[in-house]
Amino acid sequence: MPTNLPHEAQKALAKYQLAKTIPEKIKALEEALSLIPDHKGTEKLRGRIKRRIAELKREAERRASLKTGRRDYFTVSKEGAAQVAIIGSTNSGKSSLLRVLTNAKPVVAPYPFSTDKPIPGMMIYEDVEIQLVELPAILTEDLEETQYTTRSLGFAKNADSIIILLDGINNPLKQLEKILELLEETGITIRPRRGEIVLEKKDSGGIRIVSFGKFDGSYREVEELLKNVGIKNAVVKIYGDASMEDLEETILRESIYKKTLIVLNKVDLVDYETVREVGKAVRDLDVPFLHISVEKKINIEILKSKIFQTLDLIRVYTQKDGVVSPRPVILKVNSTVRDLAEKIHKEIAEKLRYARVWGRSVKIQGQQVGPGHVLQDGDVIELYSD
Ligand SMILES: Nc1nc2c(ncn2[C@@H]2O[C@H](COP(=O)(O)OP(=O)(O)OP(=O)(O)O)[C@@H](O)[C@H]2O)c(=O)[nH]1
Ligand SMILES: [Mg+2]
């Protein structure tokens, strides 16, 4: 953030920090934008403010649509181990994909907008049930926003992960670019974060930095930046590998990270060069990529396992008196024996003493471990409590 912002612009940004409602926030940012001169040095900041305004407007629109009662029709109750939202432009093959991966039978049609509400289907991957939800198209064939864009993206924001399905025969790179913009405006980050900054505003005590990782800014720079937007007292907590840029991001917006898989469809009609180009663009984002053809059944089995991998889940199996349960318990990656116990029953967790584990997380099969032991996919666990 340039430090020589006009005083009035600084005041407007400070007002934004204090604003409580969305209209107040939009007003303060629009004011700031009008007061920040447009040149090379302010380009990034202006861009950020513009995106944040768009995001706030979208959020306001979403809330308004909830009020008018359109909510129920866009709600799908979560079932299975996780919910995955399928988004994309119209005719990209979302319904076709849902048909091959799940038990659902949505309409597949060559004309646009054949799906006008979220459609759930259950995918079975080995012994795990994963709910996939096709969302109405977020882009038209001309890659413009649709009447569903806001609601579909609002839905995706609440899902456990996202599949972006690109139509290989309709300028996929442009599609990707548009979709990334829309996600950003919705406050969804799909690039894995190297670091995380948490900003806790306080009433007194000045600026303090607490670092649990690596940070490229100096104390003075942080203080200057925060002063610029009217924050005089705060604790800045840094986790992992973070930069001054990340701090600016934290100040202006509140986006959430979503695990995402980007899939290029209709490769039966696409030349190799396009597949390569799109693949490269996606890899530059550090997001997993796969090319498929639903029609010709190319890479469908691989897609299933990628969906499971992207969710970062593990399956573990409880054992009681020597009998292993045939149904897995689904946990997040890095879950511990304690997490498992909590998932089964609060009381079991409270009385948990130790466990015996068979599988990849232990060196000796049947090893005795404490509640803090980290489990791995496929482990078998017998819990011992008081
Ligand atoms: N050649 C080819 N055509 C495909 C493939 N997948 C889907 N299609 C065709 O693309 C058209 C659109 O498919 P849908 O599954 O209805 O697309 P959608 O994304 O659900 O579209 P809307 O819900 O209408 O936005 C249909 O004519 C499909 O047969 C594929 O892998 N290859
Ligand atoms: Mg459809």
Short mmCIF file of C-alpha atoms in Angstrom, two decimals, residues 80 98 100-103 121-132 300-301 304-305 307-308 315 327:
data_model
loop_
_atom_site.label_atom_id
_atom_site.label_comp_id
_atom_site.label_asym_id
_atom_site.label_seq_id
_atom_site.Cartn_x
_atom_site.Cartn_y
_atom_site.Cartn_z
CA GLY A 80 -22.45 -38.01 3.42
CA LEU A 98 -23.33 -35.57 -12.01
CA VAL A 100 -21.77 -40.41 -14.36
CA LEU A 101 -20.50 -39.86 -10.84
CA THR A 102 -23.69 -40.18 -8.80
CA ASN A 103 -27.16 -41.70 -8.64
CA GLY A 121 -26.28 -36.62 -6.02
CA MET A 122 -24.33 -39.12 -3.95
CA MET A 123 -20.99 -40.36 -5.20
CA ILE A 124 -19.61 -43.54 -3.69
CA TYR A 125 -15.81 -43.58 -3.60
CA GLU A 126 -14.63 -46.93 -2.24
CA ASP A 127 -16.46 -46.92 1.11
CA VAL A 128 -17.08 -43.18 1.41
CA GLU A 129 -20.23 -41.29 0.46
CA ILE A 130 -19.57 -37.84 -0.96
CA GLN A 131 -22.38 -35.49 -1.90
CA LEU A 132 -21.92 -33.64 -5.18
CA ILE A 300 -13.61 -40.49 -14.74
CA GLU A 301 -12.21 -42.98 -12.22
CA LYS A 304 -13.31 -39.72 -8.32
CA SER A 305 -10.09 -40.31 -6.45
CA ILE A 307 -12.25 -35.46 -5.54
CA PHE A 308 -11.60 -37.58 -2.48
CA ARG A 315 -11.03 -43.10 6.76
CA ARG A 327 -18.00 -48.76 8.02
#
